[in-house]
XYZ file of C-alpha atoms in Angstrom:
520
model
C 37.868 71.113 5.722
C 37.312 69.269 8.960
C 40.398 67.912 10.720
C 40.609 64.886 12.952
C 41.692 66.416 16.228
C 39.714 64.413 18.840
C 36.990 67.034 18.868
C 36.879 66.969 15.047
C 36.696 63.166 15.041
C 33.692 63.408 17.296
C 32.144 65.877 14.835
C 32.775 63.442 11.996
C 31.109 60.655 13.952
C 28.191 62.938 14.777
C 27.803 63.619 11.064
C 27.816 59.867 10.529
C 25.059 59.434 13.109
C 22.982 62.088 11.361
C 23.679 60.679 7.893
C 20.694 58.418 7.661
C 20.608 58.663 3.906
C 23.145 59.845 1.283
C 23.393 59.808 -2.470
C 26.437 57.603 -2.543
C 28.444 55.349 -0.198
C 31.982 54.528 -1.257
C 33.538 51.454 0.383
C 37.320 51.582 0.330
C 39.756 54.408 1.101
C 42.540 53.733 -1.341
C 43.352 55.632 -4.540
C 40.176 54.645 -6.404
C 37.789 55.044 -3.487
C 39.132 58.459 -2.568
C 38.994 59.412 -6.230
C 35.329 58.326 -6.348
C 34.462 60.299 -3.222
C 36.093 63.428 -4.616
C 34.520 63.025 -8.066
C 31.021 62.560 -6.651
C 31.307 65.325 -4.111
C 32.737 67.771 -6.680
C 29.617 66.994 -8.837
C 27.401 68.005 -5.918
C 26.339 64.637 -4.627
C 26.214 63.756 -0.913
C 28.944 61.204 -0.191
C 30.009 58.896 2.635
C 33.308 57.029 2.314
C 34.317 54.370 4.788
C 37.680 52.641 5.107
C 38.197 49.773 7.577
C 41.855 50.606 8.180
C 43.548 53.891 7.261
C 43.397 55.702 3.993
C 45.797 54.101 1.499
C 46.762 51.466 4.127
C 46.834 48.677 1.488
C 48.135 48.684 -2.047
C 47.777 52.455 -2.512
C 50.735 53.213 -0.199
C 52.916 50.339 -1.422
C 53.457 51.267 -5.088
C 56.687 51.782 -6.996
C 56.003 55.571 -6.575
C 55.589 56.114 -10.335
C 52.903 57.881 -12.318
C 53.573 56.505 -15.765
C 52.112 55.126 -18.961
C 53.963 51.846 -18.604
C 56.762 51.210 -21.062
C 56.206 47.447 -20.862
C 52.516 47.831 -21.674
C 53.473 49.576 -24.921
C 55.746 46.605 -25.729
C 52.738 44.336 -25.105
C 50.676 46.343 -27.602
C 48.288 47.891 -25.018
C 48.322 51.225 -26.778
C 44.951 52.417 -25.368
C 46.020 51.759 -21.778
C 49.348 53.589 -22.330
C 47.699 56.583 -24.010
C 45.060 56.954 -21.238
C 47.732 56.642 -18.520
C 49.955 59.249 -20.170
C 47.008 61.619 -20.414
C 46.301 61.101 -16.699
C 49.984 61.585 -15.907
C 49.773 65.041 -17.486
C 46.677 65.913 -15.470
C 48.341 64.867 -12.187
C 51.460 66.898 -12.974
C 49.194 69.933 -13.347
C 46.750 69.201 -10.513
C 49.189 68.063 -7.818
C 52.607 69.564 -8.694
C 53.876 69.394 -5.077
C 53.366 65.614 -5.024
C 54.005 64.579 -8.667
C 57.134 65.595 -10.575
C 59.131 64.501 -13.588
C 61.932 61.989 -13.084
C 64.606 61.052 -15.613
C 65.096 57.324 -16.317
C 68.138 55.760 -17.883
C 67.898 52.452 -19.845
C 71.314 50.845 -20.419
C 72.174 49.256 -23.821
C 74.841 46.912 -24.959
C 75.515 48.464 -28.373
C 74.405 51.113 -30.848
C 71.788 48.893 -32.445
C 70.154 48.287 -29.090
C 70.295 52.001 -28.301
C 68.580 52.846 -31.579
C 65.891 50.239 -30.942
C 65.257 51.604 -27.481
C 65.148 55.106 -28.933
C 62.479 54.049 -31.355
C 60.294 52.432 -28.716
C 60.687 55.256 -26.177
C 60.105 57.851 -28.938
C 56.789 56.121 -29.638
C 56.034 56.215 -25.902
C 56.701 59.938 -25.812
C 54.670 60.504 -28.992
C 51.681 58.861 -27.366
C 51.765 61.521 -24.689
C 51.185 64.256 -27.234
C 50.994 67.698 -25.571
C 51.501 65.973 -22.209
C 54.994 64.799 -23.202
C 57.946 65.522 -20.868
C 60.631 66.331 -23.389
C 61.517 63.327 -25.480
C 64.362 60.881 -25.024
C 68.081 61.180 -25.497
C 70.746 58.780 -26.760
C 73.648 58.386 -24.319
C 77.095 57.160 -25.214
C 79.277 55.298 -22.729
C 80.466 58.567 -21.146
C 76.930 59.867 -20.889
C 75.793 56.620 -19.287
C 78.556 56.896 -16.679
C 77.735 60.542 -15.945
C 74.095 59.694 -15.462
C 74.564 56.478 -13.396
C 78.099 56.453 -11.906
C 77.211 53.489 -9.697
C 76.452 51.279 -12.652
C 78.565 48.323 -13.791
C 79.699 49.289 -17.262
C 81.090 45.965 -18.492
C 79.389 45.044 -21.739
C 77.471 48.345 -21.993
C 77.810 50.777 -24.804
C 75.601 53.644 -23.571
C 71.882 53.914 -23.169
C 68.785 56.003 -23.625
C 67.342 58.573 -21.161
C 63.655 59.551 -21.021
C 61.303 61.158 -18.505
C 58.311 59.851 -16.622
C 56.855 60.976 -13.282
C 57.410 60.100 -9.616
C 54.987 60.736 -6.785
C 54.282 60.251 -3.107
C 51.490 57.692 -3.155
C 50.335 58.067 0.453
C 50.661 61.830 0.160
C 48.516 61.898 -2.982
C 45.856 59.791 -1.266
C 45.722 62.277 1.567
C 45.488 65.107 -0.945
C 42.429 63.395 -2.401
C 40.963 62.980 1.090
C 41.491 66.689 1.962
C 40.032 67.839 -1.347
C 37.025 65.509 -1.084
C 36.382 66.702 2.475
C 36.573 70.281 1.318
C 33.857 69.521 -1.220
C 31.590 68.166 1.500
C 32.232 64.426 1.493
C 32.189 62.668 4.834
C 35.291 60.463 5.030
C 35.926 58.048 7.877
C 38.992 55.871 8.194
C 39.001 53.078 10.804
C 35.301 52.544 9.999
C 34.270 49.366 8.240
C 31.383 48.466 5.943
C 29.933 45.849 8.249
C 27.012 44.840 6.051
C 25.414 45.545 2.685
C 21.698 46.155 3.024
C 19.827 44.341 0.252
C 16.029 44.645 0.144
C 13.851 43.019 -2.532
C 16.976 42.104 -4.462
C 18.311 45.660 -4.641
C 21.167 47.234 -2.685
C 19.729 49.998 -0.488
C 22.551 51.013 1.783
C 25.210 49.874 4.229
C 25.698 49.215 7.903
C 29.073 50.669 9.031
C 30.873 50.079 12.262
C 33.391 52.503 13.690
C 36.519 50.842 15.140
C 37.027 52.989 18.237
C 33.607 52.678 19.863
C 32.228 49.758 17.896
C 28.915 51.536 17.274
C 27.007 50.487 14.158
C 25.164 52.932 11.860
C 22.659 52.075 9.150
C 23.042 54.509 6.218
C 20.636 54.382 3.280
C 22.224 55.073 -0.100
C 20.941 55.496 -3.621
C 24.141 53.874 -4.904
C 27.108 52.075 -3.402
C 30.552 51.871 -5.013
C 32.861 48.967 -4.267
C 36.382 50.418 -4.405
C 38.125 47.904 -2.182
C 40.976 47.128 -4.567
C 42.417 43.664 -4.301
C 39.527 42.715 -1.963
C 36.926 43.726 -4.564
C 35.701 40.165 -5.170
C 35.037 39.700 -1.446
C 32.639 42.651 -1.344
C 31.024 41.611 -4.660
C 30.179 38.269 -3.104
C 28.635 39.911 -0.084
C 26.072 41.444 -2.479
C 25.857 38.307 -4.676
C 27.226 35.089 -3.199
C 27.243 33.528 -6.730
C 29.509 36.212 -8.252
C 32.490 34.692 -9.967
C 35.940 36.032 -9.170
C 37.238 38.695 -11.572
C 40.552 39.441 -9.913
C 43.837 37.562 -9.800
C 46.081 39.264 -7.278
C 49.782 39.613 -7.891
C 52.415 40.662 -5.389
C 55.087 43.263 -5.810
C 58.010 43.401 -3.338
C 60.173 46.535 -2.966
C 63.441 47.004 -1.132
C 64.673 50.297 0.280
C 68.436 50.767 0.610
C 70.819 53.599 1.252
C 71.527 55.899 -1.708
C 75.262 55.230 -1.901
C 74.648 52.183 -4.126
C 73.213 54.379 -6.934
C 74.488 57.965 -6.625
C 72.843 60.723 -8.592
C 69.341 61.903 -9.321
C 68.486 59.592 -12.242
C 66.607 56.313 -12.031
C 67.655 53.012 -13.612
C 65.158 51.053 -15.694
C 65.858 47.552 -17.031
C 62.843 46.800 -19.313
C 63.355 43.071 -19.231
C 65.219 40.932 -16.695
C 66.154 37.336 -17.480
C 62.946 36.152 -15.832
C 60.814 38.640 -17.795
C 60.245 41.306 -15.180
C 60.899 45.039 -15.206
C 63.596 46.215 -12.770
C 63.507 49.708 -11.278
C 66.100 51.405 -9.092
C 64.732 54.800 -8.178
C 65.965 57.665 -5.956
C 63.297 58.183 -3.283
C 63.493 60.473 -0.232
C 67.276 60.161 0.110
C 67.173 56.371 -0.369
C 66.988 54.023 -3.384
C 63.899 51.954 -4.077
C 64.535 48.623 -5.773
C 61.605 46.737 -7.308
C 59.684 44.867 -8.128
C 58.529 41.255 -8.223
C 55.378 40.074 -9.907
C 54.199 36.897 -8.171
C 50.644 35.510 -8.314
C 48.895 35.016 -4.971
C 45.731 33.112 -4.191
C 45.268 34.863 -0.810
C 44.957 38.585 -0.029
C 46.433 39.277 3.393
C 46.204 42.758 4.832
C 49.934 42.813 5.541
C 51.520 40.594 2.832
C 55.018 39.155 3.290
C 57.700 38.504 0.702
C 57.583 34.951 -0.582
C 60.485 32.579 -0.414
C 63.285 33.855 -2.656
C 61.730 37.231 -3.626
C 64.144 39.386 -1.595
C 67.059 37.384 -2.906
C 65.818 37.768 -6.472
C 65.764 41.541 -6.114
C 69.203 41.721 -4.476
C 70.638 39.451 -7.177
C 69.095 41.565 -9.913
C 70.593 44.697 -8.422
C 73.988 43.023 -8.157
C 74.023 42.382 -11.887
C 73.874 46.116 -12.515
C 75.576 47.885 -9.610
C 79.248 48.369 -8.787
C 78.456 48.320 -5.042
C 75.322 46.223 -4.728
C 73.532 46.351 -1.356
C 73.929 43.382 0.934
C 71.014 41.948 2.970
C 72.023 43.873 6.065
C 71.913 47.120 4.098
C 68.188 46.805 3.377
C 66.422 49.410 5.499
C 62.865 48.353 4.807
C 60.902 45.864 2.679
C 57.300 46.541 1.704
C 54.881 44.483 -0.303
C 51.840 45.555 -2.313
C 49.112 43.412 -3.918
C 48.000 44.335 -7.433
C 44.297 43.886 -8.290
C 44.869 42.408 -11.759
C 41.857 41.547 -13.922
C 41.696 37.853 -14.718
C 38.765 35.520 -14.191
C 38.755 32.191 -12.392
C 40.424 29.526 -14.473
C 42.737 31.917 -16.316
C 46.337 30.987 -16.880
C 49.556 32.751 -17.812
C 52.073 34.864 -15.955
C 50.696 37.718 -13.895
C 53.054 40.077 -15.715
C 50.838 39.524 -18.799
C 47.584 40.275 -16.999
C 45.937 43.598 -17.745
C 46.415 46.798 -15.706
C 43.242 48.003 -17.341
C 40.120 48.377 -15.257
C 36.507 47.448 -15.406
C 33.346 49.005 -13.914
C 30.744 46.328 -13.177
C 27.162 46.842 -12.027
C 25.707 43.739 -10.328
C 22.079 42.654 -10.477
C 21.670 44.083 -6.993
C 23.068 47.476 -8.101
C 26.513 47.303 -6.560
C 28.951 49.375 -8.628
C 32.338 47.689 -8.553
C 35.482 49.339 -9.998
C 38.119 46.650 -10.495
C 41.712 46.479 -11.590
C 43.622 49.527 -12.747
C 46.569 51.346 -11.230
C 47.382 54.593 -9.431
C 48.043 56.545 -12.604
C 44.482 56.017 -13.914
C 42.627 56.336 -10.615
C 40.884 59.583 -11.745
C 39.529 58.111 -14.964
C 38.393 55.006 -13.053
C 36.571 57.143 -10.505
C 34.869 59.212 -13.146
C 33.516 56.102 -14.853
C 32.418 54.573 -11.575
C 30.526 57.692 -10.521
C 28.915 57.887 -13.981
C 27.641 54.343 -13.390
C 26.469 55.182 -9.826
C 24.442 58.115 -11.140
C 22.585 55.772 -13.471
C 22.079 53.071 -10.772
C 20.908 55.502 -8.161
C 18.795 57.730 -10.394
C 21.012 60.677 -9.445
C 21.233 63.885 -11.474
C 23.646 63.315 -14.326
C 26.531 65.808 -13.961
C 29.876 66.038 -15.720
C 33.031 65.286 -13.729
C 35.161 68.377 -12.987
C 38.207 66.446 -11.751
C 40.318 66.510 -14.928
C 41.289 70.063 -14.107
C 40.604 70.190 -10.370
C 43.631 71.219 -8.291
C 44.253 68.949 -5.282
C 45.012 70.147 -1.731
C 48.574 68.857 -1.380
C 49.022 70.110 2.182
C 52.458 70.735 3.529
C 55.165 69.448 1.214
C 57.759 67.007 2.601
C 60.481 69.613 2.287
C 58.523 71.974 4.492
C 57.787 69.502 7.234
C 60.626 70.620 9.533
C 63.451 68.768 11.171
C 63.124 65.392 12.858
C 63.261 66.546 16.486
C 61.712 63.472 18.126
C 63.584 61.796 20.989
C 65.178 58.588 19.856
C 65.800 59.677 16.258
C 69.047 58.111 14.994
C 71.649 60.600 13.786
C 72.735 60.954 10.157
C 69.456 60.118 8.417
C 68.603 61.972 5.180
C 66.090 64.818 5.610
C 62.501 63.696 5.394
C 62.905 60.147 6.655
C 61.407 60.959 10.115
C 58.780 63.523 10.979
C 59.187 66.251 13.500
C 56.856 66.751 16.490
C 54.958 69.517 14.642
C 54.377 67.202 11.684
C 53.053 64.487 14.017
C 50.542 66.945 15.581
C 49.531 68.189 12.182
C 48.912 64.555 11.082
C 46.533 64.165 14.011
C 44.770 67.506 13.822
C 44.498 67.926 10.032
C 45.239 64.691 8.222
C 42.998 62.001 9.760
C 45.746 60.048 11.606
C 44.555 58.033 14.587
C 47.407 55.539 15.294
C 51.173 55.347 15.483
C 51.129 53.407 12.220
C 49.048 56.057 10.501
C 51.681 58.626 11.419
C 54.872 56.665 10.733
C 53.743 54.673 7.686
C 51.611 57.112 5.682
C 51.619 60.722 7.135
C 55.390 60.329 7.023
C 57.052 57.420 5.152
C 59.374 56.457 7.997
C 58.312 52.789 8.206
C 58.866 52.428 4.445
C 62.187 54.261 4.383
C 63.905 52.922 7.493
C 61.965 50.546 9.718
C 64.507 50.574 12.525
C 64.493 54.398 12.649
C 60.705 54.372 12.707
C 60.726 51.945 15.658
C 63.230 54.153 17.465
C 60.964 57.225 17.402
C 57.724 55.280 17.957
C 57.657 55.854 21.746
C 57.853 59.609 21.218
C 55.128 59.441 18.594
C 53.018 57.360 20.952
C 53.491 59.995 23.667
C 52.253 62.736 21.356
C 49.229 60.647 20.298
C 48.376 59.834 23.917
C 48.465 63.557 24.818
C 46.434 64.620 21.794
C 43.869 61.829 21.787
C 43.547 61.238 25.495
C 44.832 57.652 25.528
C 45.299 55.802 28.768
C 48.695 54.349 29.658
C 47.415 50.909 28.705
C 46.200 52.130 25.339
C 49.518 53.828 24.645
C 51.408 50.671 25.533
C 49.234 48.523 23.278
C 49.495 50.908 20.315
C 53.275 51.074 20.708
C 53.593 47.286 20.940
C 51.506 46.895 17.786
C 53.664 49.293 15.789
C 56.958 47.838 17.066
C 55.827 44.383 15.932
C 54.968 45.774 12.501
C 58.282 47.654 12.199
C 60.158 44.484 13.173
C 58.511 42.646 10.303
C 59.421 45.355 7.806
C 62.949 45.411 9.086
C 63.555 41.624 9.345
C 61.990 40.832 6.000
C 65.419 41.491 4.492
C 66.716 38.508 6.406
C 63.742 36.149 6.574
C 61.033 35.456 4.067
C 57.645 33.863 4.104
C 56.831 30.557 2.515
C 54.931 30.285 -0.685
C 51.294 31.450 -0.554
C 48.526 28.938 -0.130
C 47.068 27.718 -3.426
C 43.443 28.347 -4.168
């Protein structure tokens, strides 16, 4: 596999310059796009993937960190979606065990009748998993509930039910897909945008891509093009066909990260239905606790979405209803926001929580293959179906997908990444919050990182775990990047300023919120 040490980046760009024609171009470097690149390359097709920002820079690094069937989708009667997702959960547990692992969830109940009802529903959830089940669910009495979640308010509760789902590192899994696709021969370029779709005689024939660093444009002919741009999928569809109607209705999910002392232990809390109809998660994550999530429709799709007015307060208030020592605003270490690409055509109505997490593969009259909707758990199935469609569109050899049992290159696990030895690192942080110098260099040389944000947001999760700590070590990270990548003093200063501004937004979002989104 080629790394992205500066010399390797030049080799990647040289390959791009030579790639005048490929079987398949994938636009978008999130979960689905990386899955498509891997699937197609593993079938033996020549593949170019381009991503305007960094791999998983958008929604794919801003999830609730769960690989799951979706308990609420079962309650909504979406049995097919749940069964497919549970099957894919089992495959990921086998194919990426260093990044995907079982996690026990506890659902509180007020009385025995409620416990038995929960047991019935969660038993059905486990039964749908079949041989991919994780061990069934367990009734907990009041003492068992306290032992599992000692930080929980127990007034009015009479026990609960425990069951298992899976947790994962979303950005880490995206990089595993990138490494594995690269090892199978795919050419993957982050910080390289699809500048133009080339349509000739009414058919899509290729793309013009522009690399961010040098600004050079390259025309690449392709027998098929896959649109895997997630929440921005309609935008690319309209570049191929300006008359295309919107098929996506984005929804925003806000997540808070707080210190672990508010919810001690290794189990996660799940409240299937809050008073306003949402699901509430409180999940141990990298020595912190992740609280989420909101589900708010948006008409716009910003690259760096902000919490809307009241969303942070809503999550803190929801946590306070369940915790003995709920976190205060000043205890929030980071706030991150992801946009869900929900299927729902123009003119639809209803709450976004009722919109489908299913996906659709569409082929336009021009031949653009768009994979729309879905979620992280089902990325592999989505990619397989999209590549199947691309083979038909491009007249490519029809080959079966091998990815259901293909092991992913998970790289160095978080626990093996070494100590945080960067100057400026605050004392007393849990292990794994900040990277060490060796991990920063590895991110540059082996894992495609090209900016301070790439390193501190996605090669490590520092920005998402503790924005202030990430800002504190950013100068040291910028020094390492400058030395490795040959930056000038001016370039280093600009990169550092950009990241500090981003970290300030993640850190201050706990105290200030954006206004409501523009209507559209």
